[in-house]
PDB file of C-alpha atoms in Angstrom:
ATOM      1  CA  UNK A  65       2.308  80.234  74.889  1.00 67.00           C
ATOM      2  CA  UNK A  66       1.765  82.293  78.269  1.00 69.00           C
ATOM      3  CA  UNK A  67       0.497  81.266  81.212  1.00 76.00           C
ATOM      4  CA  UNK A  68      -1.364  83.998  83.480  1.00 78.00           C
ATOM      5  CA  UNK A  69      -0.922  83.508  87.659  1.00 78.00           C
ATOM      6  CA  UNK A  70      -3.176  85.733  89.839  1.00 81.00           C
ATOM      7  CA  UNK A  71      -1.779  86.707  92.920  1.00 84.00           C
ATOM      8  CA  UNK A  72      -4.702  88.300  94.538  1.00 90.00           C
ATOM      9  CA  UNK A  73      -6.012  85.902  97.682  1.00 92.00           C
ATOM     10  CA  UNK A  74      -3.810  85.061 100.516  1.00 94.00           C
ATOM     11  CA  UNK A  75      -5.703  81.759 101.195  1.00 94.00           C
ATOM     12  CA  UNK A  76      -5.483  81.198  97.081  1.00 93.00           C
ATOM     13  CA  UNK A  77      -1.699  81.890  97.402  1.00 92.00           C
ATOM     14  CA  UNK A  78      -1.331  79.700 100.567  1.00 94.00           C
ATOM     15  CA  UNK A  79      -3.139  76.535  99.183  1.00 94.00           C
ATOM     16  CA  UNK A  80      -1.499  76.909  95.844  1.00 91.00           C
ATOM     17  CA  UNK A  81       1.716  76.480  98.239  1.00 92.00           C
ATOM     18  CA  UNK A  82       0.762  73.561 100.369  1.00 94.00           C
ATOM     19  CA  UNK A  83       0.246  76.422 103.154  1.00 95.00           C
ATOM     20  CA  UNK A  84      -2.298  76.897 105.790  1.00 95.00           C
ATOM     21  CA  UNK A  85      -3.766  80.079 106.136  1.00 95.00           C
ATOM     22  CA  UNK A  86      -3.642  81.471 110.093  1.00 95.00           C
ATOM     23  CA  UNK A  87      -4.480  84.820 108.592  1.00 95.00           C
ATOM     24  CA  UNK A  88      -6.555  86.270 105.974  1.00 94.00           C
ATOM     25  CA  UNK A  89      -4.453  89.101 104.891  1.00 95.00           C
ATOM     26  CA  UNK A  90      -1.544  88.407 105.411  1.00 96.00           C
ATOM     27  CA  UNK A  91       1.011  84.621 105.219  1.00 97.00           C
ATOM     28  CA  UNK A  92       4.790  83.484 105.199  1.00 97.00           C
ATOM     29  CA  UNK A  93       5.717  80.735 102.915  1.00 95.00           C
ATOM     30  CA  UNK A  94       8.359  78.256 103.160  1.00 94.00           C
ATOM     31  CA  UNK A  95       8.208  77.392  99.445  1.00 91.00           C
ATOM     32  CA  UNK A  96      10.745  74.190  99.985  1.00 90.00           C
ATOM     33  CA  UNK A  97       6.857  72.935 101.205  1.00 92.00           C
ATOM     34  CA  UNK A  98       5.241  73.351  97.675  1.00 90.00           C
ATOM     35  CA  UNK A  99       4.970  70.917  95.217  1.00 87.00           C
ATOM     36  CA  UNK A 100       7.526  70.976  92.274  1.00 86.00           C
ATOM     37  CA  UNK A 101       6.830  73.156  89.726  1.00 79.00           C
ATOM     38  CA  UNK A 102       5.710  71.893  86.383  1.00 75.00           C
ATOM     39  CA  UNK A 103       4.499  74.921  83.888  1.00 70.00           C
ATOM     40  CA  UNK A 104       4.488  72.039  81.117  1.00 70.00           C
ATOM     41  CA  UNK A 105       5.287  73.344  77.601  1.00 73.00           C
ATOM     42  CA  UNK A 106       4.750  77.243  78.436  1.00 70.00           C
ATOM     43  CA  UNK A 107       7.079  79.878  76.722  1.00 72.00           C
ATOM     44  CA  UNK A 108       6.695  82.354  79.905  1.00 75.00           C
ATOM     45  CA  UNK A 109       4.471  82.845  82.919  1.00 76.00           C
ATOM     46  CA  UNK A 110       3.088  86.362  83.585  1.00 77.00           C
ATOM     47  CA  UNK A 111       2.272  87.204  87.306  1.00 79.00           C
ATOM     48  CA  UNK A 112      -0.424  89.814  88.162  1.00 84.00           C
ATOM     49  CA  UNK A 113      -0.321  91.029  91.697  1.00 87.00           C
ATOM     50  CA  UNK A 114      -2.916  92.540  93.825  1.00 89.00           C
ATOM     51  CA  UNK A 115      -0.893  91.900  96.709  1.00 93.00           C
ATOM     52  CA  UNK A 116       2.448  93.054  98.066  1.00 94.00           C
ATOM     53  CA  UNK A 117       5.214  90.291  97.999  1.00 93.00           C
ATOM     54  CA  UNK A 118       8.633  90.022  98.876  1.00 93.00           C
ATOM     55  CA  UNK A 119      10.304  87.049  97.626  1.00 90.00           C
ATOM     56  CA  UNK A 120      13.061  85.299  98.893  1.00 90.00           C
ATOM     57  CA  UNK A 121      14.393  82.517  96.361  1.00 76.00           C
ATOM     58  CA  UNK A 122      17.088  79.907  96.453  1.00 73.00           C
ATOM     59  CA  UNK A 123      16.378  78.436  92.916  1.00 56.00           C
ATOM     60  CA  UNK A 124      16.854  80.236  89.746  1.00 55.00           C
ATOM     61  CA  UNK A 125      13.769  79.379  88.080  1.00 52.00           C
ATOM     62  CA  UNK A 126      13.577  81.929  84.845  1.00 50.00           C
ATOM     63  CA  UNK A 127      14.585  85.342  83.543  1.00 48.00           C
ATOM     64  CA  UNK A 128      12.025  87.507  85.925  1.00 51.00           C
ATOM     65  CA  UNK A 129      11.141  90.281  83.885  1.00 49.00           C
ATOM     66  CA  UNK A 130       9.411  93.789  85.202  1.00 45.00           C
ATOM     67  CA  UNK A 131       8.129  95.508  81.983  1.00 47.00           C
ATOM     68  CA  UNK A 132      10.788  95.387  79.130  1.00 45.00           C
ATOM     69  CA  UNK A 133      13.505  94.813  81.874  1.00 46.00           C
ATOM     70  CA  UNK A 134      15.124  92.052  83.727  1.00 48.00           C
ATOM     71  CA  UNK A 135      15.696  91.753  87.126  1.00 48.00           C
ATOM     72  CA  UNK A 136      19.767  91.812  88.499  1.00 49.00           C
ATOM     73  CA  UNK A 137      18.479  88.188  90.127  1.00 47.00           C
ATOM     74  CA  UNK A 138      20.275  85.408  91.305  1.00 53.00           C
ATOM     75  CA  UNK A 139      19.635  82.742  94.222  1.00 54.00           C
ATOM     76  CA  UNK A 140      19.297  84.134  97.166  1.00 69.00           C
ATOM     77  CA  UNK A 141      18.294  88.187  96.126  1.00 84.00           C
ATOM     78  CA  UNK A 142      15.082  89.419  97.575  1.00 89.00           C
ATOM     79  CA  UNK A 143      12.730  91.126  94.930  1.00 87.00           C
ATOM     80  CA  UNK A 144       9.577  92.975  95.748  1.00 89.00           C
ATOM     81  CA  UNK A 145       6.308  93.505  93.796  1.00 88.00           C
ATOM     82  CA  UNK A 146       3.534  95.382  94.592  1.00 88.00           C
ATOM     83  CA  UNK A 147      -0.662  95.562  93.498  1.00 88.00           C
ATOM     84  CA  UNK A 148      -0.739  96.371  90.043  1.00 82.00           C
ATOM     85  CA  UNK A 149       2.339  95.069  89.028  1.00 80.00           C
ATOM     86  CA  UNK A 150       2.898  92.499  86.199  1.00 72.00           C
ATOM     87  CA  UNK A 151       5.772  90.343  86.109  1.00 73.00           C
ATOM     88  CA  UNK A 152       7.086  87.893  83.524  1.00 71.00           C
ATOM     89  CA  UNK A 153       9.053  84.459  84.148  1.00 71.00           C
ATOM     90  CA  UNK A 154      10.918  83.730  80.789  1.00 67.00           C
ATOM     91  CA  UNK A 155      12.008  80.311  80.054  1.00 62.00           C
ATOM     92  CA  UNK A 156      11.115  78.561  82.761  1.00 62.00           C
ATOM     93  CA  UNK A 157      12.032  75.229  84.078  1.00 62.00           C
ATOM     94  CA  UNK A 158       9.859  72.293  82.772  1.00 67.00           C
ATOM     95  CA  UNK A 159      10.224  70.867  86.707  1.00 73.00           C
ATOM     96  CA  UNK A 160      11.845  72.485  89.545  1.00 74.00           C
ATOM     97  CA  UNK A 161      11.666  72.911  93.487  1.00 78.00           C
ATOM     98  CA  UNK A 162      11.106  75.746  94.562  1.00 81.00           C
ATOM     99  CA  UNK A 163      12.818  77.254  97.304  1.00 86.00           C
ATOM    100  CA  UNK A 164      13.092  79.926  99.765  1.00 90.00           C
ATOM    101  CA  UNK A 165      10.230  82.181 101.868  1.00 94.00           C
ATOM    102  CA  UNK A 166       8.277  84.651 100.828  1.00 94.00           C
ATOM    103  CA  UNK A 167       5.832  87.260 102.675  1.00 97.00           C
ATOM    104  CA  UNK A 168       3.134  88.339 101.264  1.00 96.00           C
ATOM    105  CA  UNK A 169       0.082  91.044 102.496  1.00 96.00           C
ATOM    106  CA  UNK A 170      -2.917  92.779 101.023  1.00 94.00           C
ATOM    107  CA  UNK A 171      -3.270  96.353 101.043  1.00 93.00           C
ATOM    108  CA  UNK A 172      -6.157  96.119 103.315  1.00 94.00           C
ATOM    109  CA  UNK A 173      -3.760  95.004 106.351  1.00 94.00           C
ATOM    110  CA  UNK A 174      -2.373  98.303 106.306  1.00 94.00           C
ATOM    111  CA  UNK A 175      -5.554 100.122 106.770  1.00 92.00           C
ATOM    112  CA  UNK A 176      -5.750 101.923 109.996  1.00 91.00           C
ATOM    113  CA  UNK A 177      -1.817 101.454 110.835  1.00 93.00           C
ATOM    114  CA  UNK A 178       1.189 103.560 110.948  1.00 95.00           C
ATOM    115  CA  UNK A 179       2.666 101.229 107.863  1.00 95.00           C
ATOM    116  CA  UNK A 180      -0.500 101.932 105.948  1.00 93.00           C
ATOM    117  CA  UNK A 181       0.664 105.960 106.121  1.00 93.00           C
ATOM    118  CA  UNK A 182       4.359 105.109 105.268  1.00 94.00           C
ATOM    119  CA  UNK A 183       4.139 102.052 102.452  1.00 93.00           C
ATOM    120  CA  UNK A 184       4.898 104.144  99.575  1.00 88.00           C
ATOM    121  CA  UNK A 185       8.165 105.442 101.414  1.00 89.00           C
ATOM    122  CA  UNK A 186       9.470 102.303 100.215  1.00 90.00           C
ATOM    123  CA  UNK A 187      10.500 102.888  96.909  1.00 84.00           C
ATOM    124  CA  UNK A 188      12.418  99.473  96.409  1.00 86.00           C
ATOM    125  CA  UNK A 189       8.060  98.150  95.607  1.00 85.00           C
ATOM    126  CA  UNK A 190       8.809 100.006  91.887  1.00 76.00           C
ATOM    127  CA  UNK A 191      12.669  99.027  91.612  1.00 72.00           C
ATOM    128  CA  UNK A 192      12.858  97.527  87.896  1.00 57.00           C
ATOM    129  CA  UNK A 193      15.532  95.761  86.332  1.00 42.00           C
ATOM    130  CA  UNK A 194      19.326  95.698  88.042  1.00 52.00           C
ATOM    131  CA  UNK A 195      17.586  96.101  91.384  1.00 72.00           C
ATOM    132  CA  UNK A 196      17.278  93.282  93.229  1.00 79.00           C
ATOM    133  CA  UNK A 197      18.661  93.544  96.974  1.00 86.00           C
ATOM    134  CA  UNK A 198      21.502  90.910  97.348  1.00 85.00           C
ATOM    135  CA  UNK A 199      21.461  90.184 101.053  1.00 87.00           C
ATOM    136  CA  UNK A 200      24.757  89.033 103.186  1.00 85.00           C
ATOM    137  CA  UNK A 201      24.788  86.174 104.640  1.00 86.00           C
ATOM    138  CA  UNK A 202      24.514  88.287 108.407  1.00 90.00           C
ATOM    139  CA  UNK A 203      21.540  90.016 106.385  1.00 91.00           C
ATOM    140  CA  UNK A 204      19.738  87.255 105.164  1.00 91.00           C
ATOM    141  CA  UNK A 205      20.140  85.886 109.050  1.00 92.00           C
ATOM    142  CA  UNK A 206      18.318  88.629 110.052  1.00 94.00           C
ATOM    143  CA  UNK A 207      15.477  88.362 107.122  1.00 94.00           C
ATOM    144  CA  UNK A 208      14.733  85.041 108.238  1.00 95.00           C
ATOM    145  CA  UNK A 209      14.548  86.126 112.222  1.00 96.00           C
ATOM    146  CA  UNK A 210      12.130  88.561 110.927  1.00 97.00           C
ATOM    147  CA  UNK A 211      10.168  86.445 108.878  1.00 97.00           C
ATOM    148  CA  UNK A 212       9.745  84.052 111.924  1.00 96.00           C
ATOM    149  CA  UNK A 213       8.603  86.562 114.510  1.00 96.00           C
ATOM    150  CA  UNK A 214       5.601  87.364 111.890  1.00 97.00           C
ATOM    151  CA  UNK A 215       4.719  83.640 111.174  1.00 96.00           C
ATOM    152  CA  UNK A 216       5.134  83.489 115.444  1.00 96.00           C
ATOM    153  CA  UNK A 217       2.590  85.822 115.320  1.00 96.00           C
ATOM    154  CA  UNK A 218       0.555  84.254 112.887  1.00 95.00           C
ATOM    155  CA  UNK A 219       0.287  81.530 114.904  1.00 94.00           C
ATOM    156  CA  UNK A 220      -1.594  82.861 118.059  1.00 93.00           C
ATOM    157  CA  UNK A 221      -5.083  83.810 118.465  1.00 91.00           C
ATOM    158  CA  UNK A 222      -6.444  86.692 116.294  1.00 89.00           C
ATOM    159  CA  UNK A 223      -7.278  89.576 118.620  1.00 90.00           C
ATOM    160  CA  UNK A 224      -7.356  93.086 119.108  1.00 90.00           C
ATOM    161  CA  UNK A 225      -3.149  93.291 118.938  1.00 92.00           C
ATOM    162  CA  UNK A 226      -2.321  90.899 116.041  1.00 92.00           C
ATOM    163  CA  UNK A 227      -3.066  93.678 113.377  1.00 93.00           C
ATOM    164  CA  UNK A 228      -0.969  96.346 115.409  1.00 93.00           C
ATOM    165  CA  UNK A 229       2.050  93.533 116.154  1.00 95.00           C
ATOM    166  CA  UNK A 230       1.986  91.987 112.381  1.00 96.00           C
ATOM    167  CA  UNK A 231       2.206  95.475 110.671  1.00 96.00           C
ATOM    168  CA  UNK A 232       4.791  96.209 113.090  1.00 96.00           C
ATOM    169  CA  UNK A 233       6.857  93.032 112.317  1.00 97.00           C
ATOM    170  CA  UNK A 234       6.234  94.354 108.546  1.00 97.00           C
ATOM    171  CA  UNK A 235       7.553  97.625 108.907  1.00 97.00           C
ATOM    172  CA  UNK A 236      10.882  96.448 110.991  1.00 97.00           C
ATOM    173  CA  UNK A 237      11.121  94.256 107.515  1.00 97.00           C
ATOM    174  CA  UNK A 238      10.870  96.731 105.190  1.00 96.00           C
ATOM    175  CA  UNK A 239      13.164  99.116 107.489  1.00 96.00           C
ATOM    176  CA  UNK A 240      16.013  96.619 107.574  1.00 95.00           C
ATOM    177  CA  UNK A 241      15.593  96.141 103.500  1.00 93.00           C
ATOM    178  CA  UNK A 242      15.763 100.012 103.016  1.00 92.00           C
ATOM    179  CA  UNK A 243      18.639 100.059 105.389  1.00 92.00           C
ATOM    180  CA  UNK A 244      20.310  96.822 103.084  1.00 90.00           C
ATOM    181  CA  UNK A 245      19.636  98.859 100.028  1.00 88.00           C
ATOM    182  CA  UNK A 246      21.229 101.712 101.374  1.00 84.00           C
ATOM    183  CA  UNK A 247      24.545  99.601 101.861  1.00 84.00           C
ATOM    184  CA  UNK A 248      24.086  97.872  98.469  1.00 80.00           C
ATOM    185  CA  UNK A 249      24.530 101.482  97.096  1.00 74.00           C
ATOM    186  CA  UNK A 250      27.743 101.220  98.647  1.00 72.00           C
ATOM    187  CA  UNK A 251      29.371  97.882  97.868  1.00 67.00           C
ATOM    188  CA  UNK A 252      27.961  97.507  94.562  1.00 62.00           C
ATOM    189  CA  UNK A 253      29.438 100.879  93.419  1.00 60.00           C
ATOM    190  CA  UNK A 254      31.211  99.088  90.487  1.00 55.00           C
ATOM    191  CA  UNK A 255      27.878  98.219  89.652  1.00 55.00           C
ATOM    192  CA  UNK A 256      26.847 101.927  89.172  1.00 59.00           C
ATOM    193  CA  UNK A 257      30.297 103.602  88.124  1.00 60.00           C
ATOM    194  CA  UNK A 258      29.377 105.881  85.373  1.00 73.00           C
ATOM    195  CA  UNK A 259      26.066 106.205  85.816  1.00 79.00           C
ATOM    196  CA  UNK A 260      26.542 109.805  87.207  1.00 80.00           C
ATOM    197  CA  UNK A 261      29.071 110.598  84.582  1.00 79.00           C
ATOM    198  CA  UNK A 262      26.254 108.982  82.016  1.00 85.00           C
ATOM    199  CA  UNK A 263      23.358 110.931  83.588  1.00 89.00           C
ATOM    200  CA  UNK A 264      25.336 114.253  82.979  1.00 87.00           C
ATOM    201  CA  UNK A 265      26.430 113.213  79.197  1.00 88.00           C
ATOM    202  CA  UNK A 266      22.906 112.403  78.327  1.00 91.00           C
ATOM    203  CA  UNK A 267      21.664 115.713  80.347  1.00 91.00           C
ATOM    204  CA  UNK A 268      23.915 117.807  77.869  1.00 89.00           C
ATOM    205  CA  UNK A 269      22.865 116.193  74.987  1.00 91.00           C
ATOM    206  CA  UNK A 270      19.072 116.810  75.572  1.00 92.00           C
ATOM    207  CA  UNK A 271      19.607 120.268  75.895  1.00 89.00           C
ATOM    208  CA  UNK A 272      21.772 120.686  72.860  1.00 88.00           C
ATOM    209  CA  UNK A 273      19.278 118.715  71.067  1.00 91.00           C
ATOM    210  CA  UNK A 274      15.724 119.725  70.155  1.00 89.00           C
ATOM    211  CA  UNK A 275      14.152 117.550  72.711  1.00 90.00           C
ATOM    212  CA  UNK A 276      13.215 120.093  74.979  1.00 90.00           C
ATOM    213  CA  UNK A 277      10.943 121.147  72.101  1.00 85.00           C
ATOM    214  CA  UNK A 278       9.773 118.068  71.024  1.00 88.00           C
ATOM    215  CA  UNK A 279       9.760 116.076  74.626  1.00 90.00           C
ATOM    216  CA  UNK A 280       9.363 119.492  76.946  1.00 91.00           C
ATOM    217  CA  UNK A 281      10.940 119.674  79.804  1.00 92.00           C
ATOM    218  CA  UNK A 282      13.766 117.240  81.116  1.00 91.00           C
ATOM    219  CA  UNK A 283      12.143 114.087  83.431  1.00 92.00           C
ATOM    220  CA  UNK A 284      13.895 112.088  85.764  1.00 92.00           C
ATOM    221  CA  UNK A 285      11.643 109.038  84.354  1.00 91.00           C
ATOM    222  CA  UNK A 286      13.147 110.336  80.630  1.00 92.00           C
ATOM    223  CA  UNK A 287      16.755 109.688  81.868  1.00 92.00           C
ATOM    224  CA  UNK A 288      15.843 106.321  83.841  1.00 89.00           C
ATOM    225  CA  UNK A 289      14.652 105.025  81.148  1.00 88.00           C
ATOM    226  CA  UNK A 290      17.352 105.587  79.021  1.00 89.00           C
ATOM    227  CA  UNK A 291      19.664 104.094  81.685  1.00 86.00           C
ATOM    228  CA  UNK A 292      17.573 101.126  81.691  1.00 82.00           C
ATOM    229  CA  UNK A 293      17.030 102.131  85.270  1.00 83.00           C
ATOM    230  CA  UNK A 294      13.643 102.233  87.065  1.00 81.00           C
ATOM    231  CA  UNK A 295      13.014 106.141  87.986  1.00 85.00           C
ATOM    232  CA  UNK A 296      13.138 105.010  91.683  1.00 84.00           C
ATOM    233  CA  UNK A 297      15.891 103.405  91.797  1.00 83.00           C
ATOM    234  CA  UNK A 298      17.620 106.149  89.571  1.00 87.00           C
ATOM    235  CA  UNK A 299      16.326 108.774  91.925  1.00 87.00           C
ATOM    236  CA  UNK A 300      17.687 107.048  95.145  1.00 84.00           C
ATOM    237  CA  UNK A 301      21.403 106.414  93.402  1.00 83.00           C
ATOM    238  CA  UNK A 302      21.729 109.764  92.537  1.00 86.00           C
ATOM    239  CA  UNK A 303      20.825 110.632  95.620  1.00 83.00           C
ATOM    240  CA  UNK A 304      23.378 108.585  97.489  1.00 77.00           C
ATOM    241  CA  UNK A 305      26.179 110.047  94.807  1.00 76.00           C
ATOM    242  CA  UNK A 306      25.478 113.936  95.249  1.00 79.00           C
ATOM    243  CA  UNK A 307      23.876 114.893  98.014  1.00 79.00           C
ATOM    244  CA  UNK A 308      20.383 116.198  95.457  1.00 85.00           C
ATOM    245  CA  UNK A 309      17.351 114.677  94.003  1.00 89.00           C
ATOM    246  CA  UNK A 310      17.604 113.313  90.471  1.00 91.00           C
ATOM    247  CA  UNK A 311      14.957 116.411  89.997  1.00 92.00           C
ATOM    248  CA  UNK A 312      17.138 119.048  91.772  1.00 92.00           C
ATOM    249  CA  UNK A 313      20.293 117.638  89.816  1.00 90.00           C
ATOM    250  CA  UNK A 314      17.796 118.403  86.293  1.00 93.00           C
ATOM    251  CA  UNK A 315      16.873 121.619  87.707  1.00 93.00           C
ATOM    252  CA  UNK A 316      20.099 122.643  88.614  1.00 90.00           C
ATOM    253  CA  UNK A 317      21.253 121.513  84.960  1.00 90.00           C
ATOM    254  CA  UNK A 318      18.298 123.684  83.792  1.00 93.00           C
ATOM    255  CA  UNK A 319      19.367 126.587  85.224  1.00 92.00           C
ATOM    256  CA  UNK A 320      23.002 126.371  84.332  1.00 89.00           C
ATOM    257  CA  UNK A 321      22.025 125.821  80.538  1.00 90.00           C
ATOM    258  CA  UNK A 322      19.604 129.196  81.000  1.00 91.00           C
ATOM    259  CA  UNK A 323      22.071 131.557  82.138  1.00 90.00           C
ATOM    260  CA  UNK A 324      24.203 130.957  79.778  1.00 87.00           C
ATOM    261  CA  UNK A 325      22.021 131.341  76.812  1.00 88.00           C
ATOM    262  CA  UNK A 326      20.715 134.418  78.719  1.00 89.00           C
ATOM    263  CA  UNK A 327      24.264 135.154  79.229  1.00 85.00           C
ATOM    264  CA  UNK A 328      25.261 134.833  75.069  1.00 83.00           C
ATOM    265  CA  UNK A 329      22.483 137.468  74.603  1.00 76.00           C
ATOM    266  CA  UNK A 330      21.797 136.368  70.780  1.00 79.00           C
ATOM    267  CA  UNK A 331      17.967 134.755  71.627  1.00 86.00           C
ATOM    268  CA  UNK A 332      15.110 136.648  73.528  1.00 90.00           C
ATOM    269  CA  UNK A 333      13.220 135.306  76.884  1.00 91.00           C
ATOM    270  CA  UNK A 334      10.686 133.703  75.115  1.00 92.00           C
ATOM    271  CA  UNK A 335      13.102 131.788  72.467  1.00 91.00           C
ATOM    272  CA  UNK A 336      15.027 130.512  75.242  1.00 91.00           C
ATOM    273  CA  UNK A 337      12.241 129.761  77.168  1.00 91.00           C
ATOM    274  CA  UNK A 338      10.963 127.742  74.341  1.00 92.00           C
ATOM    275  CA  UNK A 339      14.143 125.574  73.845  1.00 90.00           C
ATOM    276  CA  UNK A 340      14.577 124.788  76.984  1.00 92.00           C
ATOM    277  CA  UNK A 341      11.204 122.891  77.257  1.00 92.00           C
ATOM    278  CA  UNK A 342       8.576 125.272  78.701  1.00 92.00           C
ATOM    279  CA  UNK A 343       5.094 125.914  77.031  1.00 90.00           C
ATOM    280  CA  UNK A 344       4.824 129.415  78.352  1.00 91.00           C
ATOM    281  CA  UNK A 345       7.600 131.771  78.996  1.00 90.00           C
ATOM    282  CA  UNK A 346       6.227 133.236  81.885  1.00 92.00           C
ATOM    283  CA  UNK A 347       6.703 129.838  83.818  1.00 94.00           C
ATOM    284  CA  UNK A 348      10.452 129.867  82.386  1.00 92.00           C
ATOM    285  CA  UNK A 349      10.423 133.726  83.922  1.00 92.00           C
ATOM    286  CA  UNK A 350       9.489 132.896  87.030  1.00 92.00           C
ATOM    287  CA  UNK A 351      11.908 129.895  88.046  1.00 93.00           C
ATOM    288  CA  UNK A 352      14.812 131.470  86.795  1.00 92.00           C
ATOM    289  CA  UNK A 353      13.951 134.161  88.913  1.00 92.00           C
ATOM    290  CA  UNK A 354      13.518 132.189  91.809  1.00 92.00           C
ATOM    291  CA  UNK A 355      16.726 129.889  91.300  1.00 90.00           C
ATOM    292  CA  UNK A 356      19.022 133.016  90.197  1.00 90.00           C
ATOM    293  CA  UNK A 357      17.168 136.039  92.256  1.00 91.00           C
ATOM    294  CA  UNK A 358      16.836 138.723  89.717  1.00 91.00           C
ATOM    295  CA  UNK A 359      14.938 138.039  85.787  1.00 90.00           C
ATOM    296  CA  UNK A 360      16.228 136.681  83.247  1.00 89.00           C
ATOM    297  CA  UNK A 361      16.509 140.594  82.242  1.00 87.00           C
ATOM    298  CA  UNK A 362      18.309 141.441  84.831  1.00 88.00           C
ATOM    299  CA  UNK A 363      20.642 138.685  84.607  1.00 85.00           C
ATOM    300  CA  UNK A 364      22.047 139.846  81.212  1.00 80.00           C
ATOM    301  CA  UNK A 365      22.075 143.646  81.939  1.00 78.00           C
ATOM    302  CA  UNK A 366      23.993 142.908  85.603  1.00 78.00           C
ATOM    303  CA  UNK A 367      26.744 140.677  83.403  1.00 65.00           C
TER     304      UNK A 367
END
C-alpha cells in the first residue's frame, strides 16, 4: 500500500508540522515540533512536490528514493527536491520523531528577484541517488545560522524589503551548499574513484558497439544512467576531475574515434558518419571540420 503526500501549500506544509505560517511563500521548520510520525501499515510514502525543499534530517526514517535510485542518506545529510519531483520513502517507521529543519519556498517567491534568474544554476535540485551533501559539523553550524537569519526575517512585518531580504537569505543558502558540494567532490573522492576510468571504458565500448546506430549519438544522460548517477551530478564530477564538460569529454571522444576511422581509410564519410551516431552525414561533415580544421577528406589525404 502507498500513501501519496502533497507538498504544494506552505501554510498546508506548516500546519501539517505544528508550524505557524509568518509567510505565504515561503517557511522554516523545526521538525523536532511535529507530531510523531505514524504512516500506520503503509509499504512506502510517495512525496509530490510543487515546492522547492531542502531538508535537513537527524532521524533516518526510510530508504528515500528519487526515481529507481536511492539517495547516499544518512542523519544529518541535506537533500533537495524541487516542483515536479516525486520522491519515495521505503519502509518506513511505524512511529518516529522527526527531526531536524527544513526550508521550503514556492516558485512564485522568486518572481521578480535576482534568485528567480539564477535557480536553475543550482544543479544539486536534480542530484539523484549517491548525492546527498554530507555537511561538517563547521558546515552544518553555518546551515543553521542561515536558516535563522531567514526565520528572523520571517518574523518582522511584511513590507516592501522582506521579498528582496528573504530571497537574499535564500541565495547565500544555496551559495554555501554549492560551495559544500564543491568540497564534497573533494573529500569524498574514494567515493568517486573509478568513475572517470568507468566513464571512459563504457565510452569505448559504445563506440565499438552498434549503439551509435541503434541509440545515435553518445548522451551524457546515456552514461549517467548507466553509472547510476543523476546526469547533473555526473556532469559536475567530471567536471571537477578534468577540467571539461561531461559533453566536451563525449565530443572529444567523438572526434578521436572519427579520425581514426577516417584515418584506417577502409569506410567512406557517410559509413562513418553513420556509425558514429549521426542521421545525416553532412552534420558529421561539418563538426569534424570544425573540431579538426580541414574535412574529413582532407584529413585522410594530409595523413
Amino acid at each position: 500500500m502507498e500513501k501519496i503526500v502533497n507538498v504544494h501549500n506552505i501554510s498546508e506544509f506548516n500546519a501539517a508540522n505544528n508550524h505557524k505560517t509568518l509567510h505565504p511563500l515561503v517557511t522554516v521548520i523545526d521538525y523536532s515540533k511535529a507530531n510523531p510520525r505514524d504512516w500506520g501499515d503503509v509499504e512506502s510514502i510517495k512525496f509530490q512536490y510543487g515546492l522547492y525543499s531542502i531538508i535537513l534530517k537527524d532521524v533516518v526514517c526510510g530508504d528515500i528514493r528519487y526515481g529507481r535510485h536511492y539517495y547516499d542518506y544518512q542523519a544529518g545529510t541535506l537533500v533537495f527536491y524541487a516542483p515536479g519531483q516525486f520522491i519515495s520513502i521505503e519502509n518506513p517507521k511505524i512511529v518516529y520523531q522527526p527531526m531536524g529543519f527544513g526550508l521550503l519556498f514556492h516558485p512564485d517567491l522568486l518572481i521578480g528577484t535576482h534568485l528567480g534568474k539564477v535557480i536553475s544554476h543550482y544543479k544539486f535540485f536534480d542530484y539523484q541517488t549517491h548525492e546527498a551533501l554530507h555537511l561538517s559539523d563547521d558546515e552544518r553550524k553555518m546551515i543553521l545560522d542561515i536558516l535563522a537569519k531567514i526565520e528572523f526575517e520571517l518574523q518582522q512585518p511584511i513590507d516592501k524589503h522582506s521579498k528582496k531580504l528573504i530571497a537574499s537569505h535564500i541565495e547565500l543558502f544555496l551559495d554555501y551548499c554549492q560551495r559544500f558540494y564543491d568540497r564534497q567532490f573533494i573529500t569524498r573522492e574514494v567515493a568517486h574513484k573509478g568513475i572517470l576510468e568507468k566513464f571512459e571504458a563504457l565510452l569505448n565500448i559504445y563506440f565499438a558497439s552498434d549503439k551509435p546506430h541503434i541509440l545515435g549519438l553518445p548522451s551524457v544522460a546515456y552514461f549517467a544512467d548507466e553509472l547510476n548517477l543523476s546526469a547533473n551530478y555526473f556532469g559536475d564530477l567530471i567536471k571537477k576531475e578534468t577540467g571539461q564538460s561531461a559533453k566536451e569529454f563525449i565530443m572529444n571522444k567523438l572526434i578521436e574515434t572519427a579520425k581514426n576511422k577516417v584515418y584506417e581509410g577502409e569506410k567512406t564519410v557517410n559509413e562513418i558518419a553513420y556509425e558514429l551516431g549521426f542521421k545525416y552525414p553532412q552534420h558529421f561533415s561539418r563538426l569534424f571540420k570544425e573540431k579538426v580544421g580541414v574535412s574529413p577528406s582532407e584529413y585522410k589525404y594530409l595523413n
